[in-house]
């Protein structure tokens, strides 16, 4: 028997558009006051088709929002030292306000060393250890874009994390771990699950707020959910499929993000917003 | 009706002694090979009696282990800028291998700024954001001493975190948060609870491994525990009392740390071990 979806959709596309419009206004204001537009440097290593597409999308969104972007494309054969040198130069270049190093950068490269070459004040993608610790300790700094987008979605839909059980499935450095830390900073009771979790279904069923960030298509289903849970699907797998089986989850959740159109667009929106914020600070126009 | 304690004690005093003996041997070896003893700089602000006692204890243990210590005592009236300057000078001083900034440093001081002035390679107390991120991402670096001591206790008593539910009650930057991250790095399913957790008893009852790090005397009791849980009491409250009611918890737990004599001695042992390790690296004798 098919059940009727009862969950309300969390429309990431619409919210991202609103945030991007605000960023475009702020970017225009910076340009008006300083003569300089915010500038994001994008660093791409190799020609991985997904990475090429992501960078192209991000640059197109920048352009629409009045943010300049400077593309730095390096061959797949680049060494860690060369990549670190390139990123360091961008960190020191006053005409660049934000730096995006598109990952993955290739297995032969020390990705962490490359990330750490990004100056904290230009880390608009929130990938440095400095940014992670700032998120964890509630200090000023930029957030990882996808977790930051998740928090904005929760806020936009009136979901108050304080006192709620939040369960994060996945523990990557740029998604699961910072998402949990941001929720903890907002007073959620946070559980991290992962591939070694013994009884995942039991843990997921505790979630008032579920963050699926595991990268496996339709890995979680409606049966796993506590009725009324808020479901954030941060997965994006082949065939435009999330980590959550949408059809079954939508019959149990109270709120759910679609894939595509949920978390995905928010990631870029936060990247743009943080680039404009970084530019405002560096150019001395920050409010 | 009084129940008989059935839990096995985790003897932190004995384990700390063994680790300290190993550190003393390693310190002697460094001295033999380089003519220089490992040196820990301790920075104390003001005259808070507990802080004075802690620093004195740490220095006494250093002495016994053949580690030199250099005491820097600053008046309570010191400014953030002066404290940062002092710590920065120690970070640059090649005769100092490790730095301990005793906290609290006073409400008028930006403690985070002072911590961040500690060079990562001398952060033997594991308090910098760099060290926190390293713990979180499984990168090389020093751990926060109390969480590091907890992990060594678990290892010494054959407690394997992988796949277990670990619940950390408390989320401070030097205890709860890093303890959870170290457990997550060892593949536990980790839940952070805190003052805003709605149903603390339910969350605590999920714990195969419970870390009490809340700083409230006898806050958790045996009734809260899952039978057979491993209970690590990192609390140390007035009257030598932990965060866990020992008498009742010892009738439910399988393993439990006493207070005193559990986590407490381990903290200093890890501090000494990391100081010797730092000295070995800086003096070029690291294995």
PDB file of C-alpha atoms in Angstrom, chain B:
ATOM      1  CA  UNK B   1      18.787  -2.535  49.881  1.00  0.00           C
ATOM      2  CA  UNK B   2      22.419  -1.912  49.214  1.00  0.00           C
ATOM      3  CA  UNK B   3      23.860  -3.601  46.147  1.00  0.00           C
ATOM      4  CA  UNK B   4      27.349  -4.919  45.922  1.00  0.00           C
ATOM      5  CA  UNK B   5      29.745  -3.052  43.643  1.00  0.00           C
ATOM      6  CA  UNK B   6      30.537  -5.331  40.727  1.00  0.00           C
ATOM      7  CA  UNK B   7      32.489  -3.000  38.461  1.00  0.00           C
ATOM      8  CA  UNK B   8      36.203  -3.433  37.992  1.00  0.00           C
ATOM      9  CA  UNK B   9      38.235  -0.358  38.869  1.00  0.00           C
ATOM     10  CA  UNK B  10      40.287   1.418  36.207  1.00  0.00           C
ATOM     11  CA  UNK B  11      43.399   2.337  38.103  1.00  0.00           C
ATOM     12  CA  UNK B  12      44.597   5.636  36.699  1.00  0.00           C
ATOM     13  CA  UNK B  13      47.234   6.059  39.363  1.00  0.00           C
ATOM     14  CA  UNK B  14      49.024   2.845  38.420  1.00  0.00           C
ATOM     15  CA  UNK B  15      48.749   3.442  34.669  1.00  0.00           C
ATOM     16  CA  UNK B  16      49.941   7.033  35.054  1.00  0.00           C
ATOM     17  CA  UNK B  17      52.929   5.809  37.033  1.00  0.00           C
ATOM     18  CA  UNK B  18      53.871   3.373  34.281  1.00  0.00           C
ATOM     19  CA  UNK B  19      53.564   6.043  31.582  1.00  0.00           C
ATOM     20  CA  UNK B  20      55.585   8.480  33.680  1.00  0.00           C
ATOM     21  CA  UNK B  21      58.342   5.897  34.131  1.00  0.00           C
ATOM     22  CA  UNK B  22      58.484   5.457  30.369  1.00  0.00           C
ATOM     23  CA  UNK B  23      58.622   9.239  29.939  1.00  0.00           C
ATOM     24  CA  UNK B  24      61.448   9.457  32.487  1.00  0.00           C
ATOM     25  CA  UNK B  25      63.437   6.864  30.552  1.00  0.00           C
ATOM     26  CA  UNK B  26      62.830   8.683  27.284  1.00  0.00           C
ATOM     27  CA  UNK B  27      63.770  12.013  28.894  1.00  0.00           C
ATOM     28  CA  UNK B  28      67.012  10.511  30.201  1.00  0.00           C
ATOM     29  CA  UNK B  29      67.808   9.137  26.757  1.00  0.00           C
ATOM     30  CA  UNK B  30      67.264  12.566  25.181  1.00  0.00           C
ATOM     31  CA  UNK B  31      69.527  14.145  27.774  1.00  0.00           C
ATOM     32  CA  UNK B  32      72.183  11.493  27.161  1.00  0.00           C
ATOM     33  CA  UNK B  33      72.137  12.006  23.423  1.00  0.00           C
ATOM     34  CA  UNK B  34      71.831  15.780  23.255  1.00  0.00           C
ATOM     35  CA  UNK B  35      73.056  17.102  26.606  1.00  0.00           C
ATOM     36  CA  UNK B  36      69.681  18.839  26.944  1.00  0.00           C
ATOM     37  CA  UNK B  37      66.750  17.829  29.107  1.00  0.00           C
ATOM     38  CA  UNK B  38      63.181  18.262  27.865  1.00  0.00           C
ATOM     39  CA  UNK B  39      61.787  21.548  29.174  1.00  0.00           C
ATOM     40  CA  UNK B  40      58.178  22.484  29.897  1.00  0.00           C
ATOM     41  CA  UNK B  41      57.307  26.139  30.381  1.00  0.00           C
ATOM     42  CA  UNK B  42      54.369  26.664  32.726  1.00  0.00           C
ATOM     43  CA  UNK B  43      52.532  29.954  32.523  1.00  0.00           C
ATOM     44  CA  UNK B  44      50.418  30.941  35.498  1.00  0.00           C
ATOM     45  CA  UNK B  45      48.285  34.088  35.603  1.00  0.00           C
ATOM     46  CA  UNK B  46      47.295  35.370  39.039  1.00  0.00           C
ATOM     47  CA  UNK B  47      47.138  33.370  42.236  1.00  0.00           C
ATOM     48  CA  UNK B  48      44.011  31.265  42.004  1.00  0.00           C
ATOM     49  CA  UNK B  49      44.721  28.631  44.682  1.00  0.00           C
ATOM     50  CA  UNK B  50      43.589  25.654  42.578  1.00  0.00           C
ATOM     51  CA  UNK B  51      45.701  26.829  39.618  1.00  0.00           C
ATOM     52  CA  UNK B  52      48.723  27.390  41.859  1.00  0.00           C
ATOM     53  CA  UNK B  53      48.332  23.857  43.206  1.00  0.00           C
ATOM     54  CA  UNK B  54      47.904  22.303  39.757  1.00  0.00           C
ATOM     55  CA  UNK B  55      50.984  24.035  38.398  1.00  0.00           C
ATOM     56  CA  UNK B  56      53.019  23.056  41.451  1.00  0.00           C
ATOM     57  CA  UNK B  57      51.931  19.414  41.041  1.00  0.00           C
ATOM     58  CA  UNK B  58      52.785  19.422  37.349  1.00  0.00           C
ATOM     59  CA  UNK B  59      56.212  20.919  38.004  1.00  0.00           C
ATOM     60  CA  UNK B  60      56.914  18.400  40.767  1.00  0.00           C
ATOM     61  CA  UNK B  61      56.027  15.532  38.426  1.00  0.00           C
ATOM     62  CA  UNK B  62      58.262  17.013  35.739  1.00  0.00           C
ATOM     63  CA  UNK B  63      61.156  17.123  38.186  1.00  0.00           C
ATOM     64  CA  UNK B  64      60.658  13.486  39.146  1.00  0.00           C
ATOM     65  CA  UNK B  65      60.632  12.488  35.485  1.00  0.00           C
ATOM     66  CA  UNK B  66      63.811  14.378  34.617  1.00  0.00           C
ATOM     67  CA  UNK B  67      61.928  17.080  32.745  1.00  0.00           C
ATOM     68  CA  UNK B  68      62.963  20.642  33.455  1.00  0.00           C
ATOM     69  CA  UNK B  69      60.253  23.169  34.005  1.00  0.00           C
ATOM     70  CA  UNK B  70      60.384  26.896  33.689  1.00  0.00           C
ATOM     71  CA  UNK B  71      57.797  28.776  35.690  1.00  0.00           C
ATOM     72  CA  UNK B  72      56.456  32.017  34.289  1.00  0.00           C
ATOM     73  CA  UNK B  73      54.183  33.706  36.841  1.00  0.00           C
ATOM     74  CA  UNK B  74      52.264  36.770  35.714  1.00  0.00           C
ATOM     75  CA  UNK B  75      50.116  39.077  37.818  1.00  0.00           C
ATOM     76  CA  UNK B  76      46.335  38.789  37.572  1.00  0.00           C
ATOM     77  CA  UNK B  77      46.385  42.277  36.053  1.00  0.00           C
ATOM     78  CA  UNK B  78      48.263  41.137  32.936  1.00  0.00           C
ATOM     79  CA  UNK B  79      46.638  42.174  29.661  1.00  0.00           C
ATOM     80  CA  UNK B  80      45.815  39.866  26.756  1.00  0.00           C
ATOM     81  CA  UNK B  81      48.538  41.545  24.689  1.00  0.00           C
ATOM     82  CA  UNK B  82      51.154  41.001  27.387  1.00  0.00           C
ATOM     83  CA  UNK B  83      50.146  37.377  27.872  1.00  0.00           C
ATOM     84  CA  UNK B  84      50.188  36.721  24.123  1.00  0.00           C
ATOM     85  CA  UNK B  85      53.634  38.311  23.944  1.00  0.00           C
ATOM     86  CA  UNK B  86      54.928  36.099  26.755  1.00  0.00           C
ATOM     87  CA  UNK B  87      53.543  32.919  25.186  1.00  0.00           C
ATOM     88  CA  UNK B  88      54.839  33.911  21.747  1.00  0.00           C
ATOM     89  CA  UNK B  89      58.325  34.403  23.178  1.00  0.00           C
ATOM     90  CA  UNK B  90      58.183  30.903  24.695  1.00  0.00           C
ATOM     91  CA  UNK B  91      56.987  29.523  21.356  1.00  0.00           C
ATOM     92  CA  UNK B  92      60.085  31.004  19.740  1.00  0.00           C
ATOM     93  CA  UNK B  93      62.542  30.040  22.498  1.00  0.00           C
ATOM     94  CA  UNK B  94      64.463  26.934  21.357  1.00  0.00           C
ATOM     95  CA  UNK B  95      65.254  25.940  24.949  1.00  0.00           C
ATOM     96  CA  UNK B  96      61.522  25.434  25.667  1.00  0.00           C
ATOM     97  CA  UNK B  97      59.959  22.290  24.161  1.00  0.00           C
ATOM     98  CA  UNK B  98      56.465  22.391  25.576  1.00  0.00           C
ATOM     99  CA  UNK B  99      54.154  25.120  26.874  1.00  0.00           C
ATOM    100  CA  UNK B 100      51.416  24.791  29.451  1.00  0.00           C
ATOM    101  CA  UNK B 101      49.180  27.809  29.934  1.00  0.00           C
ATOM    102  CA  UNK B 102      47.228  27.101  33.104  1.00  0.00           C
ATOM    103  CA  UNK B 103      43.607  28.099  32.803  1.00  0.00           C
ATOM    104  CA  UNK B 104      41.446  29.863  33.751  1.00  0.00           C
ATOM    105  CA  UNK B 105      43.487  32.966  33.027  1.00  0.00           C
ATOM    106  CA  UNK B 106      40.944  35.482  34.265  1.00  0.00           C
ATOM    107  CA  UNK B 107      37.756  36.878  32.759  1.00  0.00           C
ATOM    108  CA  UNK B 108      39.359  40.040  31.358  1.00  0.00           C
ATOM    109  CA  UNK B 109      41.718  38.038  29.150  1.00  0.00           C
ATOM    110  CA  UNK B 110      41.007  36.595  25.717  1.00  0.00           C
ATOM    111  CA  UNK B 111      41.982  33.043  26.633  1.00  0.00           C
ATOM    112  CA  UNK B 112      41.643  31.803  23.045  1.00  0.00           C
ATOM    113  CA  UNK B 113      44.123  34.425  21.792  1.00  0.00           C
ATOM    114  CA  UNK B 114      46.587  33.345  24.486  1.00  0.00           C
ATOM    115  CA  UNK B 115      46.181  29.642  23.644  1.00  0.00           C
ATOM    116  CA  UNK B 116      46.648  30.330  19.941  1.00  0.00           C
ATOM    117  CA  UNK B 117      50.044  31.922  20.642  1.00  0.00           C
ATOM    118  CA  UNK B 118      51.334  28.452  21.527  1.00  0.00           C
ATOM    119  CA  UNK B 119      53.239  26.987  18.569  1.00  0.00           C
ATOM    120  CA  UNK B 120      51.553  23.712  17.490  1.00  0.00           C
ATOM    121  CA  UNK B 121      54.773  21.747  17.940  1.00  0.00           C
ATOM    122  CA  UNK B 122      54.944  22.921  21.587  1.00  0.00           C
ATOM    123  CA  UNK B 123      51.235  22.504  22.344  1.00  0.00           C
ATOM    124  CA  UNK B 124      51.774  19.550  24.693  1.00  0.00           C
ATOM    125  CA  UNK B 125      48.545  20.384  26.544  1.00  0.00           C
ATOM    126  CA  UNK B 126      46.570  20.123  23.289  1.00  0.00           C
ATOM    127  CA  UNK B 127      44.667  23.387  23.694  1.00  0.00           C
ATOM    128  CA  UNK B 128      45.130  25.133  20.352  1.00  0.00           C
ATOM    129  CA  UNK B 129      42.598  25.069  17.545  1.00  0.00           C
ATOM    130  CA  UNK B 130      45.277  23.396  15.448  1.00  0.00           C
ATOM    131  CA  UNK B 131      45.507  20.522  17.931  1.00  0.00           C
ATOM    132  CA  UNK B 132      41.717  20.230  18.134  1.00  0.00           C
ATOM    133  CA  UNK B 133      41.385  19.964  14.377  1.00  0.00           C
ATOM    134  CA  UNK B 134      44.247  17.456  14.261  1.00  0.00           C
ATOM    135  CA  UNK B 135      42.415  15.310  16.832  1.00  0.00           C
ATOM    136  CA  UNK B 136      39.219  15.660  14.840  1.00  0.00           C
ATOM    137  CA  UNK B 137      40.714  14.805  11.468  1.00  0.00           C
ATOM    138  CA  UNK B 138      43.129  12.125  12.647  1.00  0.00           C
ATOM    139  CA  UNK B 139      46.162  14.234  11.740  1.00  0.00           C
ATOM    140  CA  UNK B 140      49.472  14.156  13.631  1.00  0.00           C
ATOM    141  CA  UNK B 141      49.514  16.448  16.639  1.00  0.00           C
ATOM    142  CA  UNK B 142      49.217  16.561  20.387  1.00  0.00           C
ATOM    143  CA  UNK B 143      45.967  15.639  22.089  1.00  0.00           C
ATOM    144  CA  UNK B 144      44.242  17.438  24.929  1.00  0.00           C
ATOM    145  CA  UNK B 145      45.711  15.800  27.996  1.00  0.00           C
ATOM    146  CA  UNK B 146      42.576  14.672  29.807  1.00  0.00           C
ATOM    147  CA  UNK B 147      40.897  13.179  26.717  1.00  0.00           C
ATOM    148  CA  UNK B 148      44.250  11.641  25.793  1.00  0.00           C
ATOM    149  CA  UNK B 149      44.416  10.109  29.267  1.00  0.00           C
ATOM    150  CA  UNK B 150      40.911   8.723  28.855  1.00  0.00           C
ATOM    151  CA  UNK B 151      41.867   7.010  25.593  1.00  0.00           C
ATOM    152  CA  UNK B 152      44.945   5.472  27.213  1.00  0.00           C
ATOM    153  CA  UNK B 153      42.795   4.175  30.074  1.00  0.00           C
ATOM    154  CA  UNK B 154      40.360   2.574  27.630  1.00  0.00           C
ATOM    155  CA  UNK B 155      43.246   0.960  25.761  1.00  0.00           C
ATOM    156  CA  UNK B 156      44.917  -0.281  28.939  1.00  0.00           C
ATOM    157  CA  UNK B 157      41.702  -2.010  30.027  1.00  0.00           C
ATOM    158  CA  UNK B 158      40.997  -3.515  26.631  1.00  0.00           C
ATOM    159  CA  UNK B 159      37.964  -1.384  25.838  1.00  0.00           C
ATOM    160  CA  UNK B 160      37.614  -1.196  22.060  1.00  0.00           C
ATOM    161  CA  UNK B 161      35.586   1.902  21.069  1.00  0.00           C
ATOM    162  CA  UNK B 162      34.873   0.776  17.479  1.00  0.00           C
ATOM    163  CA  UNK B 163      31.174   0.231  16.919  1.00  0.00           C
ATOM    164  CA  UNK B 164      30.283   1.115  20.528  1.00  0.00           C
ATOM    165  CA  UNK B 165      27.906   3.877  21.581  1.00  0.00           C
ATOM    166  CA  UNK B 166      29.980   6.481  23.402  1.00  0.00           C
ATOM    167  CA  UNK B 167      28.179   9.294  25.197  1.00  0.00           C
ATOM    168  CA  UNK B 168      30.081  12.391  26.264  1.00  0.00           C
ATOM    169  CA  UNK B 169      28.298  14.533  28.843  1.00  0.00           C
ATOM    170  CA  UNK B 170      29.871  17.978  28.604  1.00  0.00           C
ATOM    171  CA  UNK B 171      31.201  19.909  25.643  1.00  0.00           C
ATOM    172  CA  UNK B 172      34.093  22.062  26.809  1.00  0.00           C
ATOM    173  CA  UNK B 173      36.856  22.892  24.358  1.00  0.00           C
ATOM    174  CA  UNK B 174      39.530  21.058  26.344  1.00  0.00           C
ATOM    175  CA  UNK B 175      37.577  18.055  27.580  1.00  0.00           C
ATOM    176  CA  UNK B 176      34.177  17.096  26.198  1.00  0.00           C
ATOM    177  CA  UNK B 177      34.607  18.147  22.571  1.00  0.00           C
ATOM    178  CA  UNK B 178      38.054  16.612  22.026  1.00  0.00           C
ATOM    179  CA  UNK B 179      37.109  13.462  23.968  1.00  0.00           C
ATOM    180  CA  UNK B 180      34.229  12.920  21.554  1.00  0.00           C
ATOM    181  CA  UNK B 181      36.439  13.555  18.539  1.00  0.00           C
ATOM    182  CA  UNK B 182      39.066  11.067  19.736  1.00  0.00           C
ATOM    183  CA  UNK B 183      36.370   8.443  20.285  1.00  0.00           C
ATOM    184  CA  UNK B 184      34.920   9.160  16.843  1.00  0.00           C
ATOM    185  CA  UNK B 185      38.376   8.772  15.303  1.00  0.00           C
ATOM    186  CA  UNK B 186      38.444   5.331  16.909  1.00  0.00           C
ATOM    187  CA  UNK B 187      35.115   4.471  15.254  1.00  0.00           C
ATOM    188  CA  UNK B 188      32.762   4.853  18.203  1.00  0.00           C
ATOM    189  CA  UNK B 189      29.258   6.176  17.541  1.00  0.00           C
ATOM    190  CA  UNK B 190      29.502   9.372  19.561  1.00  0.00           C
ATOM    191  CA  UNK B 191      26.747  11.406  21.213  1.00  0.00           C
ATOM    192  CA  UNK B 192      27.410  14.794  22.806  1.00  0.00           C
ATOM    193  CA  UNK B 193      25.084  15.688  25.691  1.00  0.00           C
ATOM    194  CA  UNK B 194      25.099  18.913  27.689  1.00  0.00           C
ATOM    195  CA  UNK B 195      23.028  21.246  29.810  1.00  0.00           C
ATOM    196  CA  UNK B 196      20.470  21.729  27.054  1.00  0.00           C
ATOM    197  CA  UNK B 197      19.942  18.025  26.373  1.00  0.00           C
ATOM    198  CA  UNK B 198      16.219  17.362  26.770  1.00  0.00           C
ATOM    199  CA  UNK B 199      16.215  13.781  28.061  1.00  0.00           C
ATOM    200  CA  UNK B 200      19.670  13.247  29.466  1.00  0.00           C
ATOM    201  CA  UNK B 201      18.792   9.985  31.220  1.00  0.00           C
ATOM    202  CA  UNK B 202      17.638   8.398  27.962  1.00  0.00           C
ATOM    203  CA  UNK B 203      20.801   9.470  26.156  1.00  0.00           C
ATOM    204  CA  UNK B 204      23.097   8.309  28.950  1.00  0.00           C
ATOM    205  CA  UNK B 205      21.348   4.939  29.062  1.00  0.00           C
ATOM    206  CA  UNK B 206      22.466   4.343  25.446  1.00  0.00           C
ATOM    207  CA  UNK B 207      26.119   4.511  26.446  1.00  0.00           C
ATOM    208  CA  UNK B 208      28.398   1.524  26.189  1.00  0.00           C
ATOM    209  CA  UNK B 209      31.118   4.016  27.092  1.00  0.00           C
ATOM    210  CA  UNK B 210      30.156   7.019  29.205  1.00  0.00           C
ATOM    211  CA  UNK B 211      32.408  10.046  29.599  1.00  0.00           C
ATOM    212  CA  UNK B 212      31.219  12.315  32.404  1.00  0.00           C
ATOM    213  CA  UNK B 213      32.768  15.734  31.930  1.00  0.00           C
ATOM    214  CA  UNK B 214      30.203  18.105  33.257  1.00  0.00           C
ATOM    215  CA  UNK B 215      31.726  19.415  36.484  1.00  0.00           C
ATOM    216  CA  UNK B 216      28.747  18.764  38.777  1.00  0.00           C
ATOM    217  CA  UNK B 217      29.197  16.536  41.824  1.00  0.00           C
ATOM    218  CA  UNK B 218      27.495  13.120  41.583  1.00  0.00           C
ATOM    219  CA  UNK B 219      25.426  14.390  38.650  1.00  0.00           C
ATOM    220  CA  UNK B 220      24.989  10.912  37.155  1.00  0.00           C
ATOM    221  CA  UNK B 221      24.009   7.840  39.138  1.00  0.00           C
ATOM    222  CA  UNK B 222      23.857   4.083  38.667  1.00  0.00           C
ATOM    223  CA  UNK B 223      20.192   4.310  37.692  1.00  0.00           C
ATOM    224  CA  UNK B 224      21.188   6.286  34.609  1.00  0.00           C
ATOM    225  CA  UNK B 225      23.518   3.592  33.301  1.00  0.00           C
ATOM    226  CA  UNK B 226      23.115   0.800  30.826  1.00  0.00           C
ATOM    227  CA  UNK B 227      24.177  -2.336  32.694  1.00  0.00           C
ATOM    228  CA  UNK B 228      27.768  -3.200  31.879  1.00  0.00           C
ATOM    229  CA  UNK B 229      28.700   0.300  30.719  1.00  0.00           C
ATOM    230  CA  UNK B 230      32.277   1.515  30.923  1.00  0.00           C
ATOM    231  CA  UNK B 231      32.187   4.665  33.053  1.00  0.00           C
ATOM    232  CA  UNK B 232      34.890   7.292  32.797  1.00  0.00           C
ATOM    233  CA  UNK B 233      34.447  10.021  35.369  1.00  0.00           C
ATOM    234  CA  UNK B 234      36.427  13.072  34.290  1.00  0.00           C
ATOM    235  CA  UNK B 235      34.811  15.276  36.907  1.00  0.00           C
ATOM    236  CA  UNK B 236      36.703  16.595  39.862  1.00  0.00           C
ATOM    237  CA  UNK B 237      34.523  18.634  42.148  1.00  0.00           C
ATOM    238  CA  UNK B 238      34.866  20.052  45.620  1.00  0.00           C
ATOM    239  CA  UNK B 239      35.412  17.392  48.251  1.00  0.00           C
ATOM    240  CA  UNK B 240      37.254  15.084  45.808  1.00  0.00           C
ATOM    241  CA  UNK B 241      33.954  14.055  44.276  1.00  0.00           C
ATOM    242  CA  UNK B 242      33.444  13.127  40.627  1.00  0.00           C
ATOM    243  CA  UNK B 243      30.523  13.754  38.280  1.00  0.00           C
ATOM    244  CA  UNK B 244      29.299  10.198  38.851  1.00  0.00           C
ATOM    245  CA  UNK B 245      27.891   8.803  42.068  1.00  0.00           C
ATOM    246  CA  UNK B 246      30.486   6.103  42.463  1.00  0.00           C
ATOM    247  CA  UNK B 247      28.653   3.857  44.945  1.00  0.00           C
ATOM    248  CA  UNK B 248      25.564   3.370  42.769  1.00  0.00           C
ATOM    249  CA  UNK B 249      27.397   3.404  39.445  1.00  0.00           C
ATOM    250  CA  UNK B 250      29.785   0.669  40.580  1.00  0.00           C
ATOM    251  CA  UNK B 251      26.826  -1.703  40.932  1.00  0.00           C
ATOM    252  CA  UNK B 252      25.885  -1.288  37.245  1.00  0.00           C
ATOM    253  CA  UNK B 253      29.098  -0.558  35.343  1.00  0.00           C
ATOM    254  CA  UNK B 254      31.545  -3.170  34.113  1.00  0.00           C
ATOM    255  CA  UNK B 255      34.521  -0.832  34.456  1.00  0.00           C
ATOM    256  CA  UNK B 256      34.700   2.481  36.294  1.00  0.00           C
ATOM    257  CA  UNK B 257      37.305   5.101  37.130  1.00  0.00           C
ATOM    258  CA  UNK B 258      37.479   6.140  40.778  1.00  0.00           C
ATOM    259  CA  UNK B 259      37.756   9.797  41.817  1.00  0.00           C
ATOM    260  CA  UNK B 260      40.439  10.489  42.805  1.00  0.00           C
ATOM    261  CA  UNK B 261      42.822   8.022  41.207  1.00  0.00           C
ATOM    262  CA  UNK B 262      41.162   7.578  37.827  1.00  0.00           C
ATOM    263  CA  UNK B 263      41.322  10.210  35.122  1.00  0.00           C
ATOM    264  CA  UNK B 264      43.128  12.837  37.245  1.00  0.00           C
ATOM    265  CA  UNK B 265      46.608  11.273  37.358  1.00  0.00           C
ATOM    266  CA  UNK B 266      46.369  10.395  33.657  1.00  0.00           C
ATOM    267  CA  UNK B 267      46.117  14.055  32.671  1.00  0.00           C
ATOM    268  CA  UNK B 268      49.542  14.886  34.065  1.00  0.00           C
ATOM    269  CA  UNK B 269      51.033  11.662  32.725  1.00  0.00           C
ATOM    270  CA  UNK B 270      49.956  12.565  29.187  1.00  0.00           C
ATOM    271  CA  UNK B 271      51.313  16.094  29.647  1.00  0.00           C
ATOM    272  CA  UNK B 272      54.723  14.674  30.573  1.00  0.00           C
ATOM    273  CA  UNK B 273      54.685  12.086  27.794  1.00  0.00           C
ATOM    274  CA  UNK B 274      53.832  14.741  25.205  1.00  0.00           C
ATOM    275  CA  UNK B 275      56.511  17.110  26.553  1.00  0.00           C
ATOM    276  CA  UNK B 276      59.145  14.413  26.123  1.00  0.00           C
ATOM    277  CA  UNK B 277      57.804  13.613  22.656  1.00  0.00           C
ATOM    278  CA  UNK B 278      57.943  17.304  21.705  1.00  0.00           C
ATOM    279  CA  UNK B 279      61.495  17.600  22.989  1.00  0.00           C
ATOM    280  CA  UNK B 280      62.526  14.483  21.081  1.00  0.00           C
ATOM    281  CA  UNK B 281      61.191  15.946  17.857  1.00  0.00           C
ATOM    282  CA  UNK B 282      62.653  19.400  18.396  1.00  0.00           C
ATOM    283  CA  UNK B 283      66.047  18.023  19.408  1.00  0.00           C
ATOM    284  CA  UNK B 284      66.074  15.540  16.558  1.00  0.00           C
ATOM    285  CA  UNK B 285      66.085  12.347  18.608  1.00  0.00           C
ATOM    286  CA  UNK B 286      62.567  11.215  17.732  1.00  0.00           C
ATOM    287  CA  UNK B 287      62.448   7.561  16.771  1.00  0.00           C
TER     288      UNK B 287
END
